[in-house]
Coordinates of C-alpha atoms and ligand atoms in Angstrom, one line a residue:
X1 CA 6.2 4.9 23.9
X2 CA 8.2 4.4 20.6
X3 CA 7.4 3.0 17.9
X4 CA 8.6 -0.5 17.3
X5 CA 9.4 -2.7 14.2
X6 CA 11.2 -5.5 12.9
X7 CA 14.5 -5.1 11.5
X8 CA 14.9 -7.7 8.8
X9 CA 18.8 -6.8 9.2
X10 CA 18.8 -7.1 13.0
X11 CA 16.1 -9.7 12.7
X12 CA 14.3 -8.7 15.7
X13 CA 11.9 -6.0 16.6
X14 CA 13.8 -2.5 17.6
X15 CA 12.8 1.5 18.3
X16 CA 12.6 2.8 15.8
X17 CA 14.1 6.7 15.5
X18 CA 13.8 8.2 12.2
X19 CA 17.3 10.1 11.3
X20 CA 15.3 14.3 11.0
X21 CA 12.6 14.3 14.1
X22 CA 9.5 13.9 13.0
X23 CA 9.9 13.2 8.9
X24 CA 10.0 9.4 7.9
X25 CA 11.7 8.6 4.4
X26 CA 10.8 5.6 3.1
X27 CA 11.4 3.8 0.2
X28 CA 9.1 0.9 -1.0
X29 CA 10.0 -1.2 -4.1
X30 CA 7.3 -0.5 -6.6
X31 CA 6.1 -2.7 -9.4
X32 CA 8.0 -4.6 -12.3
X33 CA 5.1 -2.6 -15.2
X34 CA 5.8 -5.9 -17.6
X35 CA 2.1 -6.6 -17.0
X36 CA -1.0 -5.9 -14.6
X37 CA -0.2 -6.4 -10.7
X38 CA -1.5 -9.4 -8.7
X39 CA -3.0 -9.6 -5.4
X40 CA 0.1 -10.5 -4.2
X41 CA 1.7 -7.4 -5.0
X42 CA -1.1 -5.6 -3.3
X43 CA -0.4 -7.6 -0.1
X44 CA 3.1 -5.5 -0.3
X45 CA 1.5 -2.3 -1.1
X46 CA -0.7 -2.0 1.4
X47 CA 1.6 -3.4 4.6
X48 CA 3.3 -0.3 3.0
X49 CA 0.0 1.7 2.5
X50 CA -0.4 0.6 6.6
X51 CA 3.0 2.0 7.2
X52 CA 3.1 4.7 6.0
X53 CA -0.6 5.8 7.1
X54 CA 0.7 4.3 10.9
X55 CA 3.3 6.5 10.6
X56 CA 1.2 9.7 9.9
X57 CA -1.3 8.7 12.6
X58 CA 1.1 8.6 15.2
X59 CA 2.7 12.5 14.2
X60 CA 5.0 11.9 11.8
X61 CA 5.1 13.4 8.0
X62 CA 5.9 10.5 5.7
X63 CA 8.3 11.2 2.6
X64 CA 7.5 7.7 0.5
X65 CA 9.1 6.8 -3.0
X66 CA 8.0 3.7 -4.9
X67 CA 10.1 2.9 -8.1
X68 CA 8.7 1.7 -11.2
X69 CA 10.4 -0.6 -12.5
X70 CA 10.0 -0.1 -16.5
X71 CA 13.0 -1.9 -17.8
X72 CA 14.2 -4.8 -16.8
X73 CA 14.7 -8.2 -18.7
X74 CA 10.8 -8.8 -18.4
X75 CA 9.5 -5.5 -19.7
X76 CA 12.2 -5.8 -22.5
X77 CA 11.3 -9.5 -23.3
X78 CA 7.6 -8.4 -23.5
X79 CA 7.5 -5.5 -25.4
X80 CA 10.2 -7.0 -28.3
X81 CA 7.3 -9.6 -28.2
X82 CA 4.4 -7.6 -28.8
X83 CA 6.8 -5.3 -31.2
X84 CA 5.7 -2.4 -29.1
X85 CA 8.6 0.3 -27.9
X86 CA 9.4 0.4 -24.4
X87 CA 7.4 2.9 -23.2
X88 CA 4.6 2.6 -25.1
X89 CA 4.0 -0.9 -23.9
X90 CA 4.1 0.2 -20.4
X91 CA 1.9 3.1 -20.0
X92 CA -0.8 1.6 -20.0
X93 CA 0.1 -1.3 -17.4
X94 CA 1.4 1.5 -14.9
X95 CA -2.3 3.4 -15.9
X96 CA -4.6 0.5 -14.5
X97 CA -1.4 -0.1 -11.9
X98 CA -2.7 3.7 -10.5
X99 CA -6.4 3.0 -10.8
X100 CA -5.8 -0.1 -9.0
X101 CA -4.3 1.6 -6.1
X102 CA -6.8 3.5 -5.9
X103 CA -9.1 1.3 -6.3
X104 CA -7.8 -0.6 -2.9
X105 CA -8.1 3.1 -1.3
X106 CA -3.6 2.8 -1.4
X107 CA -2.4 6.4 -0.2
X108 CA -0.1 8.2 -3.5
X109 CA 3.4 8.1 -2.3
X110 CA 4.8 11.6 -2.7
X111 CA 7.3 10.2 -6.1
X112 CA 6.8 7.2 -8.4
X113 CA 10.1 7.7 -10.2
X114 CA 10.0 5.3 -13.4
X115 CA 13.3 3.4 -13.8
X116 CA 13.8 4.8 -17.6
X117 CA 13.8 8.8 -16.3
X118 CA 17.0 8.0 -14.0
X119 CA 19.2 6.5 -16.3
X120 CA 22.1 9.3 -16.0
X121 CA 21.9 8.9 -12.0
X122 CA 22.5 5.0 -12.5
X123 CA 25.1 5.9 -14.9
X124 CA 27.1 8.0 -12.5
X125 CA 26.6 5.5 -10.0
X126 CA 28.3 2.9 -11.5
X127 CA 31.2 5.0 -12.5
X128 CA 31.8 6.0 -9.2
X129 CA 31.6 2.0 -8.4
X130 CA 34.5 1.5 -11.4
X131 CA 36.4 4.3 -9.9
X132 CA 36.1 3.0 -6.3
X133 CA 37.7 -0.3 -7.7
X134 CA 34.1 -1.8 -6.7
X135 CA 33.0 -2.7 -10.6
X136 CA 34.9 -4.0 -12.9
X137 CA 33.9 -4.2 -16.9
X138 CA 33.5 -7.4 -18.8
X139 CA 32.4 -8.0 -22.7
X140 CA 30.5 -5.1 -22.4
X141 CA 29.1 -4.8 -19.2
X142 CA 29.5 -3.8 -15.9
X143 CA 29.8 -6.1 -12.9
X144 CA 29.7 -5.9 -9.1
X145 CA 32.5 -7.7 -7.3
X146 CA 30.6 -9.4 -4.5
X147 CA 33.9 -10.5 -3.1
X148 CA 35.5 -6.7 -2.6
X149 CA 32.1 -5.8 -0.6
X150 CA 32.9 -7.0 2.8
X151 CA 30.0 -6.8 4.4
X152 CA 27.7 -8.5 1.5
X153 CA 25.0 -11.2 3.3
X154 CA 24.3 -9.3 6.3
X155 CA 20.6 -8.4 5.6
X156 CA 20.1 -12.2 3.9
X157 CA 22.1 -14.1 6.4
X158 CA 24.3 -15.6 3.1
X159 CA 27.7 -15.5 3.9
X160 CA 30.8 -14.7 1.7
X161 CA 32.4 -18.5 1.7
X162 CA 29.5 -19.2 0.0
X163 CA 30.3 -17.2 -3.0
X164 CA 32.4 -18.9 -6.3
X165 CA 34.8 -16.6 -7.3
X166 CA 34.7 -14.8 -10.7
X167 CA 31.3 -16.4 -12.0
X168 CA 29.1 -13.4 -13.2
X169 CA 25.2 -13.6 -13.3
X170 CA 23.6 -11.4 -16.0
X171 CA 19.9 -12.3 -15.2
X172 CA 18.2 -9.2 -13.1
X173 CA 16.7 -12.0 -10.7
X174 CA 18.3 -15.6 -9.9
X175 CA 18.0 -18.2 -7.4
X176 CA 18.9 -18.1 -3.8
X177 CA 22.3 -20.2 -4.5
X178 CA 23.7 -18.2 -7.4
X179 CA 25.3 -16.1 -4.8
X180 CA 27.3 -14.4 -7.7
X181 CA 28.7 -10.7 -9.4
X182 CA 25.5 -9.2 -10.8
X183 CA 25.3 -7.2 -13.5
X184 CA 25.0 -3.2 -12.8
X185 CA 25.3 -2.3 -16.5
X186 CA 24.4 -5.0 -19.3
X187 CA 26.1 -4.6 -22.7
X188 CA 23.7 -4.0 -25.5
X189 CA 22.2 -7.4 -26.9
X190 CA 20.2 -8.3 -30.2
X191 CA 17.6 -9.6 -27.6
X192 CA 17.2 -5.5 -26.6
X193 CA 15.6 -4.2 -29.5
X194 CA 15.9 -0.3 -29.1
X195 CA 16.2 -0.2 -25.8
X196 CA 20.1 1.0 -24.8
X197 CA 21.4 4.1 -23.6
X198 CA 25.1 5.8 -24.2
X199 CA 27.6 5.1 -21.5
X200 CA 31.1 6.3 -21.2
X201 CA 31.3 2.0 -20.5
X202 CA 29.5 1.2 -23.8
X203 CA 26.3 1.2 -25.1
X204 CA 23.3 -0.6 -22.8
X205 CA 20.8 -0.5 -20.1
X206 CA 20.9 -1.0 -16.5
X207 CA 20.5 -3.9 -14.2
X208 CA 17.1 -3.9 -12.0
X209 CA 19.3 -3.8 -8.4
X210 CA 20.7 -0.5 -9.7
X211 CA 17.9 1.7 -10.5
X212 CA 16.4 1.1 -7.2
X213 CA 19.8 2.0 -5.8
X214 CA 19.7 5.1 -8.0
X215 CA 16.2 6.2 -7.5
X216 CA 16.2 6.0 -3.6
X217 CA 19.2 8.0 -3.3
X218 CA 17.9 10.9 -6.0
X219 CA 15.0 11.2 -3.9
X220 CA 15.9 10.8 -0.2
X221 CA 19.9 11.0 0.1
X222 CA 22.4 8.9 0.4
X223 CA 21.3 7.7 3.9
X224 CA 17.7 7.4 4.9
X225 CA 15.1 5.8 7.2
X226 CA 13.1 2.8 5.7
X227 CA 13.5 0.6 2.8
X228 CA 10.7 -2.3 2.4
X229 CA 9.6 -4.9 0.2
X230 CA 8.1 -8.3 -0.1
X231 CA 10.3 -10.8 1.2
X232 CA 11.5 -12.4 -2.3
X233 CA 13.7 -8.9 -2.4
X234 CA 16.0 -9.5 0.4
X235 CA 17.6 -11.6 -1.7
X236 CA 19.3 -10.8 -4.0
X237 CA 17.3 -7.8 -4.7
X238 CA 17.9 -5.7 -1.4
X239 CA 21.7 -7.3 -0.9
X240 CA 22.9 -6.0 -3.9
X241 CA 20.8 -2.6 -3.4
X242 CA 22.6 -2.1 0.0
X243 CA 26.5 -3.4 -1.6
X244 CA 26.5 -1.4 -4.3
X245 CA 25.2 1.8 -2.2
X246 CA 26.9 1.7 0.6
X247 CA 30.3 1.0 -1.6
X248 CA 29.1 4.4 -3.6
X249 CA 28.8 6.6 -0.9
X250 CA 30.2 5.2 2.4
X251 CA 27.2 5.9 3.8
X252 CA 24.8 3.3 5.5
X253 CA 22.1 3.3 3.1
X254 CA 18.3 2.4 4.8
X255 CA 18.7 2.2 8.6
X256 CA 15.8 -0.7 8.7
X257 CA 14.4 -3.2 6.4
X258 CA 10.9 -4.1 6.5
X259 CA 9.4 -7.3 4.2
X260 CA 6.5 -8.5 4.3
X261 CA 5.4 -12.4 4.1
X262 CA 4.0 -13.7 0.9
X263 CA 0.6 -14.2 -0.2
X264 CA 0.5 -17.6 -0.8
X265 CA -2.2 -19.5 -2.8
X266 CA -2.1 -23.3 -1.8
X267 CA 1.0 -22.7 0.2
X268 CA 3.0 -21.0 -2.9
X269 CA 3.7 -18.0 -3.6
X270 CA 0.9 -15.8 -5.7
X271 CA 3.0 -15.0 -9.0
X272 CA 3.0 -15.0 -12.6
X273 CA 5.3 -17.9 -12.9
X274 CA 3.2 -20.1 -11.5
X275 CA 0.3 -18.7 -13.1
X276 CA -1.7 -19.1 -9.7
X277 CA -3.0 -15.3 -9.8
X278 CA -5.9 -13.1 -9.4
X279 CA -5.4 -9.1 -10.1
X280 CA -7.6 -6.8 -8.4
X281 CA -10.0 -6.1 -11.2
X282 CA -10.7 -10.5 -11.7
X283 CA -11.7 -10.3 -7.6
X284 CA -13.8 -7.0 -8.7
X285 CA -15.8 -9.2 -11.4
X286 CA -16.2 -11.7 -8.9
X287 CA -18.0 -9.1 -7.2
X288 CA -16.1 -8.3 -3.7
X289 CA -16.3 -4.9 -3.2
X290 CA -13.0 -3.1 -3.5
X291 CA -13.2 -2.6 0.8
X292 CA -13.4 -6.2 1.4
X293 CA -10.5 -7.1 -0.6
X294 CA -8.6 -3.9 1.6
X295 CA -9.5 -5.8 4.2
X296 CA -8.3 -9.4 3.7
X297 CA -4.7 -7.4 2.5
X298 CA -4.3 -5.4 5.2
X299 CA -6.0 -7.7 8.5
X300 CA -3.2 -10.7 8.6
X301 CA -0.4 -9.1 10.3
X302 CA 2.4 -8.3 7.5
X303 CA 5.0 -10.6 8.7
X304 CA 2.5 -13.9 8.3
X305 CA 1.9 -15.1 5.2
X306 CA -1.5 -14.7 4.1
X307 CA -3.4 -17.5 2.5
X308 CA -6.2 -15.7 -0.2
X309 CA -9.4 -17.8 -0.2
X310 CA -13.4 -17.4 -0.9
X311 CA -13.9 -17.9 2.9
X312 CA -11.5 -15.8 3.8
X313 CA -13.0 -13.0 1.5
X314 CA -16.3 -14.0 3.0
X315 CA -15.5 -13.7 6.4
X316 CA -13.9 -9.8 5.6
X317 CA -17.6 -8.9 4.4
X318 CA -19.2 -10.1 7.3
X319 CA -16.0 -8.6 9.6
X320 CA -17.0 -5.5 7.7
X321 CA -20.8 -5.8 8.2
X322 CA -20.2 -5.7 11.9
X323 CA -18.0 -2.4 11.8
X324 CA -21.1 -1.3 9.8
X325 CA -23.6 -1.8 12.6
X326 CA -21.3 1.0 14.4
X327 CA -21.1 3.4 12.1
X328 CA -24.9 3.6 10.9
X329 CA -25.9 3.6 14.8
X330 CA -24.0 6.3 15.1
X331 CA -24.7 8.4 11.6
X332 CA -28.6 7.5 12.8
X333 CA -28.0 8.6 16.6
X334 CA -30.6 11.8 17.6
X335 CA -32.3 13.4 20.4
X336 CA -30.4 15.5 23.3
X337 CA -28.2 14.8 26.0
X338 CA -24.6 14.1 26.8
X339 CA -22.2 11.4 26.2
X340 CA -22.1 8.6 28.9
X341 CA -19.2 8.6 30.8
X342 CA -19.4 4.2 29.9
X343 CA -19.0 5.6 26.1
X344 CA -16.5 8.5 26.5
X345 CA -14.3 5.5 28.4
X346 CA -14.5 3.0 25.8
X347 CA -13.8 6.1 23.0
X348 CA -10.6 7.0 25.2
X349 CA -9.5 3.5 25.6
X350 CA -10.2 2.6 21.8
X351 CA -8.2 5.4 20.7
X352 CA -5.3 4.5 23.1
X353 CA -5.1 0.7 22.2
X354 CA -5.8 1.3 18.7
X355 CA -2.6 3.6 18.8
X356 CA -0.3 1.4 20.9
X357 CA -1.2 -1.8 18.5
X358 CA -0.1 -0.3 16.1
X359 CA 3.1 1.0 17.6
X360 CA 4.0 -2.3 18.0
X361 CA 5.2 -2.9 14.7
X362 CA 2.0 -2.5 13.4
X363 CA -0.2 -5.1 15.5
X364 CA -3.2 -4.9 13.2
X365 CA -5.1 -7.6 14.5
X366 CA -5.0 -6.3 18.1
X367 CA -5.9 -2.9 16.8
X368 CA -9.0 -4.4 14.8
X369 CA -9.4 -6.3 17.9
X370 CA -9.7 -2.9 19.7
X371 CA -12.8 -1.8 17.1
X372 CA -14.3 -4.9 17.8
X373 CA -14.7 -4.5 21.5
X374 CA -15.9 -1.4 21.0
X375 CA -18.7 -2.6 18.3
X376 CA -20.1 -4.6 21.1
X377 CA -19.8 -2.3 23.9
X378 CA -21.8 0.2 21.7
X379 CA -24.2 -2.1 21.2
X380 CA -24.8 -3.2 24.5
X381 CA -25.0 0.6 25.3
X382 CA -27.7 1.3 22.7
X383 CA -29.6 -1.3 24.3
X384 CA -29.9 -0.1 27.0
X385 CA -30.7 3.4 25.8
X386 CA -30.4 4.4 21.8
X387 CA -27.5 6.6 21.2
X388 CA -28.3 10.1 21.4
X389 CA -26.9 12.8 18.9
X390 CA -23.4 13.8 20.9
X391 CA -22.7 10.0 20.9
X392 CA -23.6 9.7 17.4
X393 CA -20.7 12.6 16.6
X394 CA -18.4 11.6 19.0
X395 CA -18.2 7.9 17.8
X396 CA -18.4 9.6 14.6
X397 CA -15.0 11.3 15.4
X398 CA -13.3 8.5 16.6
X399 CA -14.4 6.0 13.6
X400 CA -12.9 8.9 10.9
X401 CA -9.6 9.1 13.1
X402 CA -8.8 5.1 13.4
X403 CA -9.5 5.3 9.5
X404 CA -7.0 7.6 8.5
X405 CA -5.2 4.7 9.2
X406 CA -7.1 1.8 8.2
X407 CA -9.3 3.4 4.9
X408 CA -12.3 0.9 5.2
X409 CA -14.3 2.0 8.4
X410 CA -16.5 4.3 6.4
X411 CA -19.0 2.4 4.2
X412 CA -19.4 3.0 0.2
X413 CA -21.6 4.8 -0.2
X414 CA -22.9 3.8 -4.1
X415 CA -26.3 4.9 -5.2
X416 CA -26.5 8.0 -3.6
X417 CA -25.2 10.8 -5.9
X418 CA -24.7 14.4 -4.7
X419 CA -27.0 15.2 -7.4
X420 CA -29.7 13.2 -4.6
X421 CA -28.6 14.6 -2.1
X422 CA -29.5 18.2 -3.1
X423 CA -32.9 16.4 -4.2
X424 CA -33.4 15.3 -0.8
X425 CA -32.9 18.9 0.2
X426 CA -34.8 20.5 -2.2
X427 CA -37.8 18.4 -1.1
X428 CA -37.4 19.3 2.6
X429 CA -36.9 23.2 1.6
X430 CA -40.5 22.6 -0.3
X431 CA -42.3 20.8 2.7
X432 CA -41.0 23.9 4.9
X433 CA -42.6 26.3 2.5
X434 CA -45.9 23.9 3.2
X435 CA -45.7 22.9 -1.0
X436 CA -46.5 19.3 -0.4
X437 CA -47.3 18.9 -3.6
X438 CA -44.0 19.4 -5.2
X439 CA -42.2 18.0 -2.3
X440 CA -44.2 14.7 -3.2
X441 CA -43.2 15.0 -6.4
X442 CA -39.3 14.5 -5.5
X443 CA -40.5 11.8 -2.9
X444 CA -42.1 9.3 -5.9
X445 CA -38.9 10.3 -8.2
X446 CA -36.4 9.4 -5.8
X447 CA -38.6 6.2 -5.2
X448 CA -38.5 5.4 -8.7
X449 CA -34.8 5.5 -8.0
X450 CA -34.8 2.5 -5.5
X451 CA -34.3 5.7 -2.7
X452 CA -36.9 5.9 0.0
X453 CA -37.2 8.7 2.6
X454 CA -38.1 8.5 6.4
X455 CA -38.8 12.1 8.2
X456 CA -37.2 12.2 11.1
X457 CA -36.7 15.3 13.8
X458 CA -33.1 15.2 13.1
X459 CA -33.8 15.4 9.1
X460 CA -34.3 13.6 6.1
X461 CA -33.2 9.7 6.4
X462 CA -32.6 8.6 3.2
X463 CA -32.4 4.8 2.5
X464 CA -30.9 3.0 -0.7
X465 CA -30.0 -0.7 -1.2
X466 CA -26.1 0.1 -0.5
X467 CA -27.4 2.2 2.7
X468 CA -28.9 4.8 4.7
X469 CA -27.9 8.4 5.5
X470 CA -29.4 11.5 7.3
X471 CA -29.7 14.1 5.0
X472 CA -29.9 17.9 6.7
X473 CA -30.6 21.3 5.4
X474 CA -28.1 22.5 7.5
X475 CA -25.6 20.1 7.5
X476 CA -24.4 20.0 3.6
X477 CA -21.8 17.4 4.4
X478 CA -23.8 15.3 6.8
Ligands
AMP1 P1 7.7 -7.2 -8.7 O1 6.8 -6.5 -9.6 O2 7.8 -8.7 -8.9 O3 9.1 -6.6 -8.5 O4 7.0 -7.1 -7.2 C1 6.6 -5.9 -6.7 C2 6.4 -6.1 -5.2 O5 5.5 -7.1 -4.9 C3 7.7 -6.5 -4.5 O6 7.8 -5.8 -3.2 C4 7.5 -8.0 -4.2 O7 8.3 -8.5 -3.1 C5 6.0 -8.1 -3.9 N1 5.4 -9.4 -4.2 C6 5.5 -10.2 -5.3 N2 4.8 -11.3 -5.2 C7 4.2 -11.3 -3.9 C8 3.4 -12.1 -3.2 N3 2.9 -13.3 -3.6 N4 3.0 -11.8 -1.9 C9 3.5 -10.6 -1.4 N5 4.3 -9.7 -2.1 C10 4.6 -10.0 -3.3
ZN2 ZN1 13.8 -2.4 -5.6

């Protein structure tokens, strides 16, 4: 079965065929690093983080770029504030931007080109625009001329009668009826400070559509697979991204748009503007552990907007609890025998509709659906007779798979070091040798801890207040 998504261009759902077999090239618009992401950037990040890990899941290798976007008019405005040079002011935005992402388990895209290290291939991009009789220069700048692009408004639906002849808009972002020449190359201004570079059309910078223009082309060629964004970028962001690339080149640019909805906050959009935000680390002091927020960001299907409340937040924990009663039944699991044909079933079936969910652009709450079914069917089977050692491993297997995809499934495990671990170890290796004395020792230690052991025949269980693992000689990653 191929994989399907929605076209924002097409505006329906279509197969989707990746231009070389079995490599995806996507490009994903990254942050504007004028200050610290919001939730509602994250929404974006990780419907992309979703993609691109669906993508891998389902065979392909992934090729992802996301931008940063480190001058612009807001990263300018800011840093001439604070009297801080450019780059200066944002490395340390697009520092916690990285431990953020990680934070939220996002997979590293493969480049994170900053805007300011491509200035010569926006350059050369907009000369090839002035050649093709696409640009035309004005006081000092460099305009697109909407009008000479045929085909501009087909990914927005805005149509060309719409547009006013000859008005120019210099502002990187503008409203949705502003349907205007934008700016490609903006003339030095007193307002810039220090920040220009030489071009053989005068001293400037570049517009924000540009660099992303740029960028994507540098690192995946002049025609590639996907392009996505939150949905305030298909216009004018993503239409002037497409016009003035695929009046460059000839060339058809992305082959299929994907936006996400908005995370809204009282039915508006999360964003600075509207000062209505919460970044990762204020949800982090309110003390919702990083996999909870993962989960309200990634379980609303992309294309719905998502609405961030307490209950909601709520709800992921106890969402997440559940998924918890699976995976310590099954990290507890001992004793002989096989797995029961019931179980080896519901694993086959799992692993098939968690799969074709998600192959249908990204169904995420059938797929979670899919876990959930299982989480009581496992239980119901344990009922009737605990889960014995093979089931343990083989739901095990199944629970690591599904979260290649979904990076929550496997529960934090904080307050248990490795430096325990070997403790744990070290005490069993001690009881072996019949020196109960010492192993005691490391038992009242790791009890001062907050750690207490249970012997079991499978091993060690070791049991903290963030949760409980078998620890095993033998097994040193158990
Ligand atoms: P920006 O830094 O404003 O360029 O935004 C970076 C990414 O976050 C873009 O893909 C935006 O579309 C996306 N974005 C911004 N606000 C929201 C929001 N409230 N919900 C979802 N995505 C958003
Ligand atoms: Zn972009």
């Amino acid at each position: 079965m191929p994989i399907v998504l929605y076209d924002t261009r097409q505006r329906r759902k279509v197969p989707f065929e990746p231009l070389e077999a079995g490599t995806v090239k996507m490009y994903t618009c990254g942050q504007t690093v004028y200050d610290d992401a919001h939730i509602g950037n994250f929404r974006t990040y990780i419907f992309e983080d979703l993609l691109r890990r669906s993508l891998k899941f389902l065979g392909y290798q992934v090729v992802q770029v996301m931008n940063l976007t480190d001058v612009d008019d807001k990263t300018i405005r800011e840093s001439c504030r604070q009297g801080i040079p450019l780059k200066e002011y944002t490395a340390p935005i697009i520092e916690r931007f990285f431990e953020d992402l990680d934070t939220l388990g996002i997979e590293r895209a493969e480049h994170y080109p900053a805007a300011t290290d491509h200035v010569p291939e926006m350059i050369a991009l907009i000369q090839t625009l002035l050649e093709k009789g696409y640009a035309y220069q004005a006081e000092g700048s460099v305009y697109f001329s909407v009008s000479r692009f045929k085909d501009y408004g087909q990914l927005s639906g805005m149509s060309l009668e719409r547009l006013a002849k000859g008005v120019r808009i210099d502002a990187d972002e503008y409203e949705k009826d502003d349907f205007r020449d934008f700016a490609l190359w903006k003339g030095r201004t007193p307002e810039d400070g220090e920040v220009s570079w030489e071009a053989p059309f005068g001293r400037g910078r570049p517009g924000w559509h540009i660099e992303c223009s740029a960028m994507s082309m540098r690192y995946l060629g002049e025609e590639f697979d996907i392009h996505t964004g939150g949905v305030d970028n298909i216009f004018p962001h993503h239409e002037n991204e497409i016009a003035q690339s695929v009046a460059a080149t000839g060339k058809g640019f992305a082959r299929y748009w994907l936006h996400s909805a908005h995370l809204v906050v009282d039915g508006e959009k999360m964003s600075k503007s509207l000062g209505n935000f919460y970044t990762v680390k204020d949800l982090l002091a309110k003390g919702y552990p990083p996999r909870a927020i993962r989960y309200v960001l990634l379980s609303v299907h992309y294309r719905q907007p998502l609405n961030f409340t307490d209950e909601v937040a709520q709800a992921a924990m106890r969402s997440l609890e559940r998924f918890d009663t699976l995976y310590q039944a099954a990290v507890l699991a001992s004793g002989g025998g096989k797995v029961r044909n019931t179980l080896r079933e519901a694993l086959d079936n799992t692993r098939q509709g968690f799969a074709s969910s998600l192959q249908d652009d990204l169904g995420i709450a059938e797929a979670m659906a899919d876990l959930f079914k299982l989480v009581s069917t496992v239980h119901q089977l344990a009922q009737e007779k605990p889960l014995n050692r093979a089931e343990g491993v083989a739901l095990k297997a199944l629970w690591g798979d599904v979260d290649r995809v979904l990076g929550l499934l496997i529960p934090e495990e904080t307050g248990i070091s490795g430096q325990i671990l070997d403790a744990v170890r070290n005490r069993e290796r001690l009881r072996r040798s019949h020196d109960f004395a010492q192993a005691d020792r490391i038992r009242v230690e790791l009890n001062q801890r907050g750690i207490q052991l249970e012997d079991t025949t499978e091993g060690t269980v070791a049991i903290w207040p963030g949760g409980r693992r078998i620890v095993r000689i033998e097994d040193d990653n158990s």
